[in-house]
Coordinates of C-alpha atoms in Angstrom, one line a residue:
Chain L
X1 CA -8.9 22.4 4.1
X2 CA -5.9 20.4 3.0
X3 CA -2.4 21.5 3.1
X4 CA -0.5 21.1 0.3
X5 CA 3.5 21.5 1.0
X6 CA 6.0 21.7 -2.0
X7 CA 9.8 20.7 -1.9
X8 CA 10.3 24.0 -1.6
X9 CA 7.9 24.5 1.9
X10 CA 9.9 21.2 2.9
X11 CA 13.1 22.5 2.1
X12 CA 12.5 25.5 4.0
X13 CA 11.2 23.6 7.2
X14 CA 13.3 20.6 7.6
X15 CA 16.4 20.1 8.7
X16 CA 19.0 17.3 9.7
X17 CA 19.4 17.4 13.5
X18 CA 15.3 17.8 14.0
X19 CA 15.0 15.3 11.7
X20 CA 17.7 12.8 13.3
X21 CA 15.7 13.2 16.7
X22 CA 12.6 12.4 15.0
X23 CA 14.1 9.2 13.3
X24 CA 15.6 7.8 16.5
X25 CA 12.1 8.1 18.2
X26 CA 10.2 6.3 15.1
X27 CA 12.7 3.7 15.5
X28 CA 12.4 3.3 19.2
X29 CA 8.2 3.1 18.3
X30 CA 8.7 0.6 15.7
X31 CA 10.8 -1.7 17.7
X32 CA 8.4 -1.4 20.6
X33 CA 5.3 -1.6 18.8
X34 CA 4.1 1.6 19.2
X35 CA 4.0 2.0 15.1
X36 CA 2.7 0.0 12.3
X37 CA 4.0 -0.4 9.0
X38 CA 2.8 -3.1 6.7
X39 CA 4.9 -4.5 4.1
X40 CA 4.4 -2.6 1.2
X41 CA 3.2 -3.4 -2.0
X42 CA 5.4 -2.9 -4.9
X43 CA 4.0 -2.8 -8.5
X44 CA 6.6 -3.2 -11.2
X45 CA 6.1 -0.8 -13.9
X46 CA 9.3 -1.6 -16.4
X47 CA 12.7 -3.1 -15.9
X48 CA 14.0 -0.2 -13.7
X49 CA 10.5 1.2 -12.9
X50 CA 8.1 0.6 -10.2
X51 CA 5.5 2.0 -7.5
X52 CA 5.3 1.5 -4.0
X53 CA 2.8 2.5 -1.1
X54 CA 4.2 2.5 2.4
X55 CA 1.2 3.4 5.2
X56 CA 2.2 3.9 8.5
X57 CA 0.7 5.0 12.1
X58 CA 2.3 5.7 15.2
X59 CA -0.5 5.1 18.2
X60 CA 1.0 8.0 20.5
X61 CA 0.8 10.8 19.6
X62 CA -1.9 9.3 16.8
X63 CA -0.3 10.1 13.4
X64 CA -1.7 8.7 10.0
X65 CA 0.0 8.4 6.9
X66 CA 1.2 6.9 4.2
X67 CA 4.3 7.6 1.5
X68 CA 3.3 6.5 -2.6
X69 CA 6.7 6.1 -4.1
X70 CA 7.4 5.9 -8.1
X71 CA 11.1 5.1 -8.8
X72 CA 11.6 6.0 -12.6
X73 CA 15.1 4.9 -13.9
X74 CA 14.4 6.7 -17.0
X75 CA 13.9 9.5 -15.6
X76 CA 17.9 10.4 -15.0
X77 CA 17.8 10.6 -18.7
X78 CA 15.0 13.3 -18.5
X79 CA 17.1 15.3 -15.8
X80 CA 14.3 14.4 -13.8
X81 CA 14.8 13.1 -9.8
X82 CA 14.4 9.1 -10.0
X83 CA 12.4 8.9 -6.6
X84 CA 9.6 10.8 -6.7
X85 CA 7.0 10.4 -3.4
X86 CA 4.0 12.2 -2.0
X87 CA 3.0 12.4 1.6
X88 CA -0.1 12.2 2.9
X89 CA -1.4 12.8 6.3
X90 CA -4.5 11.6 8.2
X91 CA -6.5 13.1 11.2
X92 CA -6.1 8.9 13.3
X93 CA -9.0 9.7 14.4
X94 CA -11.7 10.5 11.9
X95 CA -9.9 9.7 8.8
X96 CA -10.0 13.4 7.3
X97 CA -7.0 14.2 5.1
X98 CA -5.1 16.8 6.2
X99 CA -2.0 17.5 4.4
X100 CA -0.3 16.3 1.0
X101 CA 3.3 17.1 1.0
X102 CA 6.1 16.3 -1.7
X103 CA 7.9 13.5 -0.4
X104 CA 10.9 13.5 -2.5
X105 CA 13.4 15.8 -0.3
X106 CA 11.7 14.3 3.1
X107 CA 12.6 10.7 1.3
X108 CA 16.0 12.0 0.6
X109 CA 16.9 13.2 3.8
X110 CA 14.7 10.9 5.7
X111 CA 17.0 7.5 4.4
X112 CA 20.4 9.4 5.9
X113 CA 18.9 10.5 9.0
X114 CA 18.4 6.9 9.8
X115 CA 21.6 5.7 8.9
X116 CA 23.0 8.7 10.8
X117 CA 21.3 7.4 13.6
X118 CA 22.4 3.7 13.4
X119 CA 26.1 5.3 14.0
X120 CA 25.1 7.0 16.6
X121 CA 24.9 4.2 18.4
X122 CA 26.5 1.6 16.2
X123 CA 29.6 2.6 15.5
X124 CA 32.8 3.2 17.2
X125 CA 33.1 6.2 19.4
X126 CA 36.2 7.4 18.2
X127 CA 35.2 6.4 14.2
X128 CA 37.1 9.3 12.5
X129 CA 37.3 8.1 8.7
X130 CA 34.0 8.0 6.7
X131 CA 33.7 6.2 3.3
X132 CA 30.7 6.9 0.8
X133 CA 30.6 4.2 -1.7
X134 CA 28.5 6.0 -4.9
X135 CA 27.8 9.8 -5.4
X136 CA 24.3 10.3 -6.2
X137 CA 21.4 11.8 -4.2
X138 CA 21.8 9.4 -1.1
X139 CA 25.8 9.8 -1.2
X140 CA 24.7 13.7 -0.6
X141 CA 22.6 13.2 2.4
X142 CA 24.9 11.0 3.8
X143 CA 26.9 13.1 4.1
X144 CA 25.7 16.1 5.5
X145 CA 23.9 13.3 8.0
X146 CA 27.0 12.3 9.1
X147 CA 29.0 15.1 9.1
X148 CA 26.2 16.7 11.3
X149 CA 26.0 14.0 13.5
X150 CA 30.1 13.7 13.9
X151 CA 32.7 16.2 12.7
X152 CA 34.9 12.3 10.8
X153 CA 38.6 13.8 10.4
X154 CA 38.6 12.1 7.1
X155 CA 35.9 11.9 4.6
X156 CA 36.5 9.8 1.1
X157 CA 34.2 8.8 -1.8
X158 CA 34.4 6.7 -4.5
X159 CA 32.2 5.8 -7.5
X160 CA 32.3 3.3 -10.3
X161 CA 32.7 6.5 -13.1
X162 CA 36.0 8.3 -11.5
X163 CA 34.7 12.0 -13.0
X164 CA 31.3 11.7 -10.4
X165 CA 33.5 10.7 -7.5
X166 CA 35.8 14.2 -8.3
X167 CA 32.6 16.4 -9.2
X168 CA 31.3 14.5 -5.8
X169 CA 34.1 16.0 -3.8
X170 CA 34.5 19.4 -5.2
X171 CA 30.8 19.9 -4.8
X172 CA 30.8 19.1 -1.2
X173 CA 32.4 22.6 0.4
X174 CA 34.1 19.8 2.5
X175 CA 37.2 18.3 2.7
X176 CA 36.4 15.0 0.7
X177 CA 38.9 12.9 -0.9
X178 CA 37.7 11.1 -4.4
X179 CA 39.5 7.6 -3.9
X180 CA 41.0 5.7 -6.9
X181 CA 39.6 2.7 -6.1
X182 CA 36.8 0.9 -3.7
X183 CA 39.1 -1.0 -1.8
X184 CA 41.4 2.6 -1.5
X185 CA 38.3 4.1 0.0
X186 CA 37.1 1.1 2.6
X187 CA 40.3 0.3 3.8
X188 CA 40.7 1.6 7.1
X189 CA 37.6 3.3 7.5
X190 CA 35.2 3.7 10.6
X191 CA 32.5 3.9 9.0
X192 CA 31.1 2.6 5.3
X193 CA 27.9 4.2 3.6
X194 CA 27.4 2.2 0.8
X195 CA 24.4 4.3 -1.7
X196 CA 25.2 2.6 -4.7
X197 CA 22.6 0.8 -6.8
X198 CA 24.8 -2.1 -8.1
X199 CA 23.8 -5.5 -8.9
X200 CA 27.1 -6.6 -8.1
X201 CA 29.0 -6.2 -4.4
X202 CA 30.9 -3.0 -4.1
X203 CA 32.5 -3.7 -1.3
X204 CA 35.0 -6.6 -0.6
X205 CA 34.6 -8.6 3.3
X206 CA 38.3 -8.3 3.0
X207 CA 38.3 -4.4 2.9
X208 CA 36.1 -3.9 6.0
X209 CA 38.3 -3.0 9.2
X210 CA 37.2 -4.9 12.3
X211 CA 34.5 -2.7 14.4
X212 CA 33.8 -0.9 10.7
X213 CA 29.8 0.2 11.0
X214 CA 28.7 -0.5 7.5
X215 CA 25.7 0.8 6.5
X216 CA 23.9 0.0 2.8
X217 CA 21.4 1.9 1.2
X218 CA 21.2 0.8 -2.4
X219 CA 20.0 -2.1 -2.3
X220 CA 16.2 -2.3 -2.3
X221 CA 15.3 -4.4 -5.3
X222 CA 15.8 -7.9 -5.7
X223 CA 17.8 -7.5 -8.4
X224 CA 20.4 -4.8 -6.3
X225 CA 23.7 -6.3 -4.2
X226 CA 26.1 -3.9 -3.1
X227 CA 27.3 -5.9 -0.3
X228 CA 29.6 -8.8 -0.5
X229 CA 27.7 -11.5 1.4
X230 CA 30.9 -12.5 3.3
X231 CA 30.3 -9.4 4.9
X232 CA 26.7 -10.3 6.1
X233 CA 27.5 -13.3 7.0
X234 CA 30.6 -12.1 9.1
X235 CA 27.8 -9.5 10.8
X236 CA 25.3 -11.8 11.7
X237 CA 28.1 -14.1 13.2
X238 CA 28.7 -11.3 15.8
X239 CA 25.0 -10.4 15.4
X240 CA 25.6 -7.1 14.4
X241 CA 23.2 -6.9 11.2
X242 CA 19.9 -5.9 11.9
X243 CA 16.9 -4.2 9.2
X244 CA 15.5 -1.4 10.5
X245 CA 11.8 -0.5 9.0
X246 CA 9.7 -3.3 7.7
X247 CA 10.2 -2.2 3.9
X248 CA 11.8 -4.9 1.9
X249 CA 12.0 -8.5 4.3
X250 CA 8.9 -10.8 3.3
X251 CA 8.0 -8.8 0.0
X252 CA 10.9 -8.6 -2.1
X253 CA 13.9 -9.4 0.1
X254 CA 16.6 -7.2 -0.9
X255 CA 19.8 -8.1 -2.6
X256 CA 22.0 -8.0 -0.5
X257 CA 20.8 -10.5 1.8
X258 CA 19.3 -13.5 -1.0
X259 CA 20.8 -16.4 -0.5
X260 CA 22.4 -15.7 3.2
X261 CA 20.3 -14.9 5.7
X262 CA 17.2 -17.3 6.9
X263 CA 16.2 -15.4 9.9
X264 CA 16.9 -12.1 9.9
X265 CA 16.9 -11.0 13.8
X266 CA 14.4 -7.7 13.6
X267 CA 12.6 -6.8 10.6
X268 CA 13.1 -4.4 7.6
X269 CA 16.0 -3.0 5.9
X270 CA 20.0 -3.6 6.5
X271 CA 21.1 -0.7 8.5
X272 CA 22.7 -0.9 12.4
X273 CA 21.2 -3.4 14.6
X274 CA 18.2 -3.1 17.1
X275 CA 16.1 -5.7 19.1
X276 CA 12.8 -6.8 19.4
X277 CA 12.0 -5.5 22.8
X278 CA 11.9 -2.1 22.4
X279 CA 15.6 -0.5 23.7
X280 CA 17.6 1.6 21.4
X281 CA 19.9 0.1 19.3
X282 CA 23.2 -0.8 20.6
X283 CA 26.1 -1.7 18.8
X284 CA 30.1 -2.2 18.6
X285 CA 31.5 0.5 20.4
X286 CA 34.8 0.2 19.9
X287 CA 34.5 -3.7 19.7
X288 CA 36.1 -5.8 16.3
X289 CA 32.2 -6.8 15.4
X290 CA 31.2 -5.6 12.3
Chain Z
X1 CA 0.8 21.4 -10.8
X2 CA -1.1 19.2 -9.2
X3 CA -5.1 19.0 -9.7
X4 CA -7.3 18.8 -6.5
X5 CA -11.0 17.8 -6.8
X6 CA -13.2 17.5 -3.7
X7 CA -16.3 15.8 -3.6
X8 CA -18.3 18.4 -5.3
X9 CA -16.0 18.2 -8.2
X10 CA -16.2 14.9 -8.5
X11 CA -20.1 14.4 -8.3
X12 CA -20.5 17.0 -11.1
X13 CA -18.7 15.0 -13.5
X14 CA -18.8 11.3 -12.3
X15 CA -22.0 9.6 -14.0
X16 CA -22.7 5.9 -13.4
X17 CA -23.3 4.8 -16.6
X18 CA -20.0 6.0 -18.3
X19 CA -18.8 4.4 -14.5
X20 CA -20.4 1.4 -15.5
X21 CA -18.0 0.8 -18.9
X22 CA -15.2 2.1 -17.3
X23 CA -15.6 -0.8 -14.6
X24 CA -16.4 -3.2 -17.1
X25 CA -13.5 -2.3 -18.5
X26 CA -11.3 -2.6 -16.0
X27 CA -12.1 -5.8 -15.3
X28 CA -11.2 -7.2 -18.3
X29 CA -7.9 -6.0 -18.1
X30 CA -7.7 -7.3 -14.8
X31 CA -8.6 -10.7 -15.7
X32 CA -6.6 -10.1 -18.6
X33 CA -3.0 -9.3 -16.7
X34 CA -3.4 -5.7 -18.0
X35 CA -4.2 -4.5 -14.9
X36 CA -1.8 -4.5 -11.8
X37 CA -3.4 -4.3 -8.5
X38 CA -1.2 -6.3 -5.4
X39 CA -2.7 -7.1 -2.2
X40 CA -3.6 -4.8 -0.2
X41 CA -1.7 -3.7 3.1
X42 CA -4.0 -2.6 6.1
X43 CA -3.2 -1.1 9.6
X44 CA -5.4 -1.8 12.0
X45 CA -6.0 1.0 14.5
X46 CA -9.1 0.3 16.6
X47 CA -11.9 -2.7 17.4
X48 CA -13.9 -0.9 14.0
X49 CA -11.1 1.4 12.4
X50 CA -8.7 0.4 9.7
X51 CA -6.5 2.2 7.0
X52 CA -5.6 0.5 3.9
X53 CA -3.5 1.7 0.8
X54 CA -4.4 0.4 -3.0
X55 CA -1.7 1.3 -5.4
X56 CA -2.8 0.3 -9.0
X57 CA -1.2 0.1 -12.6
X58 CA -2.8 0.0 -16.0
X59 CA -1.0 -0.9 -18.7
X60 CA -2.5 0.6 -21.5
X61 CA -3.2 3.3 -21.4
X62 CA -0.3 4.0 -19.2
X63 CA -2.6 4.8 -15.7
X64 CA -0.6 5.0 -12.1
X65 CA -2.6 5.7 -9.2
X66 CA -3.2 4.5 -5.6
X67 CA -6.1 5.1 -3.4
X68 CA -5.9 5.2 0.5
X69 CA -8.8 4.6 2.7
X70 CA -9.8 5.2 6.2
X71 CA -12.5 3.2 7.4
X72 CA -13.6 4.7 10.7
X73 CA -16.2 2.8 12.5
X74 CA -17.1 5.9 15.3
X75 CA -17.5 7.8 12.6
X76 CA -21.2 6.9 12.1
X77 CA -21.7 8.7 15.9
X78 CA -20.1 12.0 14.8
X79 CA -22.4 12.0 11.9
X80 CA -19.3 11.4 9.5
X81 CA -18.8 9.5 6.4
X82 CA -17.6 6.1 7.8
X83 CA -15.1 5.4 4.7
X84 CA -13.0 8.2 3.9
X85 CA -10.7 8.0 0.9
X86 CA -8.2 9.9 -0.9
X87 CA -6.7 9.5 -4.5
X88 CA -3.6 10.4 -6.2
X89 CA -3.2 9.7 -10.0
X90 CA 0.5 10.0 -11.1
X91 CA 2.2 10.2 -14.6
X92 CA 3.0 6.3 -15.2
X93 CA 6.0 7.7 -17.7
X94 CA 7.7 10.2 -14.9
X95 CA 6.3 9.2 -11.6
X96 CA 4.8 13.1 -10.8
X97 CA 1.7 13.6 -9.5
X98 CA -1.0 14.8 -11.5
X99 CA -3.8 14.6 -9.3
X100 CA -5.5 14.8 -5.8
X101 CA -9.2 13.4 -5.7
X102 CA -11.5 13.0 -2.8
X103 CA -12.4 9.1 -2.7
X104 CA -15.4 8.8 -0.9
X105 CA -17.5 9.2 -3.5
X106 CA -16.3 7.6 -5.9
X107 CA -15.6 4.3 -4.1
X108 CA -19.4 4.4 -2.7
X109 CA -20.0 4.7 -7.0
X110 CA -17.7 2.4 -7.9
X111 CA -18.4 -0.8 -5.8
X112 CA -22.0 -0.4 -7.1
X113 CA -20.8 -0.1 -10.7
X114 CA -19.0 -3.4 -10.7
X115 CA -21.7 -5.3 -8.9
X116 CA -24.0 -3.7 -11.7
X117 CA -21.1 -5.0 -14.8
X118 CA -21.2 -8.4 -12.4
X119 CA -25.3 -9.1 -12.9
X120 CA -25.1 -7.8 -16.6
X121 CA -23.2 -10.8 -17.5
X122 CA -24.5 -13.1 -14.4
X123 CA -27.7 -12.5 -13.7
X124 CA -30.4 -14.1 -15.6
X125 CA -31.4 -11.9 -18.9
X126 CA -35.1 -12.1 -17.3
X127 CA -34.1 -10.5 -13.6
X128 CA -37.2 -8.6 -12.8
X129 CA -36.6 -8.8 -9.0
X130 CA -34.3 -7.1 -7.0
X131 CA -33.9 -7.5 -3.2
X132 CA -31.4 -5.2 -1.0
X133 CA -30.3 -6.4 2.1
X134 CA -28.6 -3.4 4.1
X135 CA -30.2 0.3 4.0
X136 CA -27.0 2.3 3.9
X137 CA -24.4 3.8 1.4
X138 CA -23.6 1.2 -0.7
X139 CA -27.5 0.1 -0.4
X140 CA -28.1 3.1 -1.9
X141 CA -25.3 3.5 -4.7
X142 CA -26.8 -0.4 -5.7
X143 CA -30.3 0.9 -6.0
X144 CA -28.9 3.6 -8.5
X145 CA -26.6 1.2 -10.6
X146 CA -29.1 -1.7 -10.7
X147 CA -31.4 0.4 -12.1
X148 CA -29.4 1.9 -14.3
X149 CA -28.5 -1.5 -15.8
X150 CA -32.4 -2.8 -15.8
X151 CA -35.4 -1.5 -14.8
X152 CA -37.0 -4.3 -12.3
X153 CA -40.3 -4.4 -11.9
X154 CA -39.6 -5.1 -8.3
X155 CA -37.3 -3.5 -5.9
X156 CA -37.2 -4.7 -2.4
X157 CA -35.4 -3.4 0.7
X158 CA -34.8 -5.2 4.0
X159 CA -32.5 -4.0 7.0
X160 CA -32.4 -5.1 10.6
X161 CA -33.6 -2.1 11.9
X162 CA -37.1 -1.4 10.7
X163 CA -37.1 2.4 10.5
X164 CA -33.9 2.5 8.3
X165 CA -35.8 -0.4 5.4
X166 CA -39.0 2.1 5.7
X167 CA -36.6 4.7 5.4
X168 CA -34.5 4.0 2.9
X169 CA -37.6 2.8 0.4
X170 CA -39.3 6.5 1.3
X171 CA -35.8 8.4 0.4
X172 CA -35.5 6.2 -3.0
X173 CA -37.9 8.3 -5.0
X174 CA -38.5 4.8 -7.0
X175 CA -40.9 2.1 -5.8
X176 CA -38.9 0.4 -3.0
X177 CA -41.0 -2.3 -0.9
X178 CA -39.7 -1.7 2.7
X179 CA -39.9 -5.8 4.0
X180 CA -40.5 -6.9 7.1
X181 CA -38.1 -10.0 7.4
X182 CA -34.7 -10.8 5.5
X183 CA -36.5 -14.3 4.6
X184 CA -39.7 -12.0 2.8
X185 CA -37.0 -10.0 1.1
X186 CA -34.9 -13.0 -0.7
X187 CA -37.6 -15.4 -1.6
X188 CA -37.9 -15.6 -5.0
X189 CA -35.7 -12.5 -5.9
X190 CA -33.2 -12.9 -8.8
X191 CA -30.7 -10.8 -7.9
X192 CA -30.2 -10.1 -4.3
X193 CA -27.3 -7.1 -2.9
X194 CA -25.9 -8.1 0.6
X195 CA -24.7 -4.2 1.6
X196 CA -23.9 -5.3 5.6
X197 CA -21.5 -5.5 7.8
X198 CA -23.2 -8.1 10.1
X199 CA -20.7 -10.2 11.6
X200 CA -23.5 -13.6 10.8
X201 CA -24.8 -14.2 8.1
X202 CA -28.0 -12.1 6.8
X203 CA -29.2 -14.7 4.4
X204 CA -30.1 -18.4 4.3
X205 CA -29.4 -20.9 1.9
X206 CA -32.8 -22.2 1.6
X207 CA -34.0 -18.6 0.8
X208 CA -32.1 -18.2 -2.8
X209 CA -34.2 -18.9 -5.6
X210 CA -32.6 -21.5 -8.1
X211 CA -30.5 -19.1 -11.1
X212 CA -30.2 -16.2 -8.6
X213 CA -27.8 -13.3 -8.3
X214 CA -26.3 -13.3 -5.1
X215 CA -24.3 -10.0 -4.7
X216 CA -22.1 -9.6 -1.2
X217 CA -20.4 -6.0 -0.9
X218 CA -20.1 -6.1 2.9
X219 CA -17.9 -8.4 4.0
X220 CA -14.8 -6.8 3.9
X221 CA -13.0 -7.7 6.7
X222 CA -12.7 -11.5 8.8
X223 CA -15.1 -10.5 11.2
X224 CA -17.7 -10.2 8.7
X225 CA -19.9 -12.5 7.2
X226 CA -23.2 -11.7 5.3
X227 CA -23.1 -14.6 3.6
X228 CA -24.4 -18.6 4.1
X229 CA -21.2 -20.8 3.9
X230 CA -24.1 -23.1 2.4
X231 CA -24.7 -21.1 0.0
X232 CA -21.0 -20.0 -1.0
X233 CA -20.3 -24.0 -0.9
X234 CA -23.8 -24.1 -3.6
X235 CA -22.3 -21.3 -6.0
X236 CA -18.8 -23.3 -5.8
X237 CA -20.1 -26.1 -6.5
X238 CA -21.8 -24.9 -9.6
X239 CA -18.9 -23.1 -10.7
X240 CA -20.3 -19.9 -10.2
X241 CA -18.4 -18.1 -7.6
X242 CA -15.8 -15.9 -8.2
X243 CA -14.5 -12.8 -7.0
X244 CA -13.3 -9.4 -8.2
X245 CA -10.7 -7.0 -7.5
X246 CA -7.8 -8.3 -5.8
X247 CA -8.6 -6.9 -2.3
X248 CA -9.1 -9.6 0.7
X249 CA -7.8 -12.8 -0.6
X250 CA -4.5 -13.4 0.5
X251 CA -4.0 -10.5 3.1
X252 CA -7.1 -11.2 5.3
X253 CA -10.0 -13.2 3.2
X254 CA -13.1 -11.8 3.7
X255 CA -15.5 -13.3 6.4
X256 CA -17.9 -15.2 3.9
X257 CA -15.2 -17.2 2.8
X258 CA -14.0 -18.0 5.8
X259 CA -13.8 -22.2 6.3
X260 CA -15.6 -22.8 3.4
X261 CA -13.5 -22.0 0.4
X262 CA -10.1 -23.1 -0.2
X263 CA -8.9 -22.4 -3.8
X264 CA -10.6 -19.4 -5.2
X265 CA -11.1 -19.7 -8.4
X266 CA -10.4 -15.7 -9.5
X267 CA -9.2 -13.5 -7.1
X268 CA -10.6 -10.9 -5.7
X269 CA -13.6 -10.5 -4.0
X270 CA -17.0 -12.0 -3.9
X271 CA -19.2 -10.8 -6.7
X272 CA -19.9 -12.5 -9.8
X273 CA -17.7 -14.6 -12.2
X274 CA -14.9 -14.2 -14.4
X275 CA -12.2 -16.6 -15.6
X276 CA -8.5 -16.3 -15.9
X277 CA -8.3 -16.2 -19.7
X278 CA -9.3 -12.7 -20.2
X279 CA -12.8 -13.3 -21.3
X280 CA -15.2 -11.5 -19.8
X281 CA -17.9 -12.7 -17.3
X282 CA -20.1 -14.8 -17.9
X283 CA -23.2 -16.3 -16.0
X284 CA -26.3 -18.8 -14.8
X285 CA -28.2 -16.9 -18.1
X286 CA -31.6 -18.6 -16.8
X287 CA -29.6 -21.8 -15.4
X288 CA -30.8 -22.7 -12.1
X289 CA -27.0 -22.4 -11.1
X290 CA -26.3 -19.3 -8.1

């Protein structure tokens, strides 16, 4: 019998720090091996509109699965989530399905959990300011990722329509301060969450504080650039950019990196850095690398 | 809310002829760019166990879906299906999932039904014999959908174990000659099924009767190879090798083709002929041509 699991069983059963713990492991598997997770295939559907399947297995403990993504830009129009996903899970060792679960929350929370984890050991120990560049569904979980893994003294937002940045902050129940402008909210800040989806850098090199952790999200489609490539190439000089999962590198590279980086030093998507042999990532700590 | 069929479900309403059109069908607009199917990613997981996910698109009518398949090679000792699928139709306009379908069933149905649309346009109009090689699922599932497209006169049945061809020709219900050598099996057969997963190949040039049908459904993977590279290099040369779907070509060509192909020209996999222009198939029609 197959399980079926709404958003709501999800949302009743998952929660950041678990989750965090969870993500750090998978990335410690990945980077040693231990899991497998093919490039996915990606079928474009309309101009802001496509379909992606993502399999994955872990050899120890054997876990089988794989994640069908649709991303509908129509569907903010229809009040309707853009990233919609379901879940399914495999018994590794007879191929039996055993669960179907709604993968939209799980991909919500799943993308900050991650980043939350690059800063964990990426950023500076004593990072107090956090900047969240866009105020959408991955500005949200940033947030609460971040807060929950550090308690930042100072917490600012900013997005391209001023009204979403306020709303953004007033909805929070935190202290967040909605920035007049990017630059405002990057200057002097420890750590940079960038979850727009702009074609277009949001970010300027110039803005990014020596020993910043930056950390972009919105960029998965060719056709996305959030970051300035200064700013790439500026982390790769200190080898400080890394891809974690395998998602975007030989398929569609992602925006952000066309046109500056050749070799990218581990595989998948810009976020914290990692190595190829398996240790955790390790990262500026209080250093001026970006 | 999302439908679920199992098996059952699916076997009460899932009738090869109307399986038949649907493939022919889709074929077309395959060759025709209507149809979006990418390559294929696969994890590997053991020596004879391998998970693969097929996300597809249909233009019109709008049709999203993706199947994901376990192939489990132990399987056949635990007395389980040895391919295992699952498939999820979404709504192509919003991305939700509409549907949860067992697999298995229909991709034993399915493969049979295109190798069935392949011989209907490739196969010479006076086939009258027809020659298995292979006594298992997809043997069977051929025996049904070749005879739904045409009743030979002679149906014959060869597999390396002798048991399974006597078998296999008792469980038919139809008059199946159970042969004693691959060689017996071939000769002068017009349209001859390979349904194995031998590793060498199970049929000789020399063997195929000039005008045949040569149908290979079991080389799926690089270790395989059911098929003469003489004869693939014969149907090449006579312009009458093509294959369908989109499956093995670029991600891990299929065993068969292996050293003796270099540009394929349609992609997909081995069975039949199509061209890029949208027509539909067309064959040897009493040519001496394979």
């Amino acid at each position: 019998m197959t399980l079926c699991l709404s958003e709501t069983d999800i949302r009743a059963v998952l929660h950041m720090p678990e989750l965090m713990d969870a993500m750090e492991a998978a990335l410690v598997a990945f980077s040693s091996g231990g899991a497998v997770q093919p490039v996915r295939p990606v079928v474009e559907m309309a101009a802001t509109s496509f379909f992606a399947a993502m399999p994955g297995f872990l050899r120890s403990p054997p876990v089988l699965g794989a994640k069908l993504v649709a991303v509908i830009g129509p569907n903010r129009e229809r009040g309707l989530p853009t990233h919609r996903a379901s879940i399914l899970l495999f018994d590794a060792e007879t191929g039996g399905l055993l669960a179907l679960l709604d993968g939209r929350l799980i991909t919500e929370m799943r993308t900050a959990a991650v980043s939350a984890v690059s800063a964990k050991y990426m950023a500076r120990r004593d990072a107090r300011v956090l900047t969240i560049l866009g105020s959408g569904v991955q500005a949200r979980s940033h947030l609460e990722a971040m807060m929950q893994w550090r308690a930042f003294d100072e917490v600012r937002v900013w997005s391209p329509t001023g009204d979403h940045s306020r709303r953004f902050a007033a909805e929070s129940g935190r202290l967040v301060c909605a920035c007049m402008s990017a630059r405002d909210a990057v200057t002097g800040a420890d750590v940079v969450v960038l979850a727009t989806s702009s074609p277009t850098p949001a970010i300027e090199d110039g803005w990014v504080t020596p020993g910043a952790h930056v950390i972009s999200v919105g960029a998965c489609r060719p056709d996305q650039r959030e970051m300035d490539p200064a700013l790439v190439a500026r982390a790769q000089g200190g080898r400080r950019f890394a891809r974690f999962g395998v998602s975007g590198i030989r398929r569609y590279r992602d925006g952000n990196t066309r046109g500056t980086i050749h070799r990218a030093p581990c595989r998948g998507r810009v976020r914290g850095s990692c190595d190829r042999r398996g240790d955790r990532p390790h990262g500026p700590r209080g250093s001026d690398a970006i």
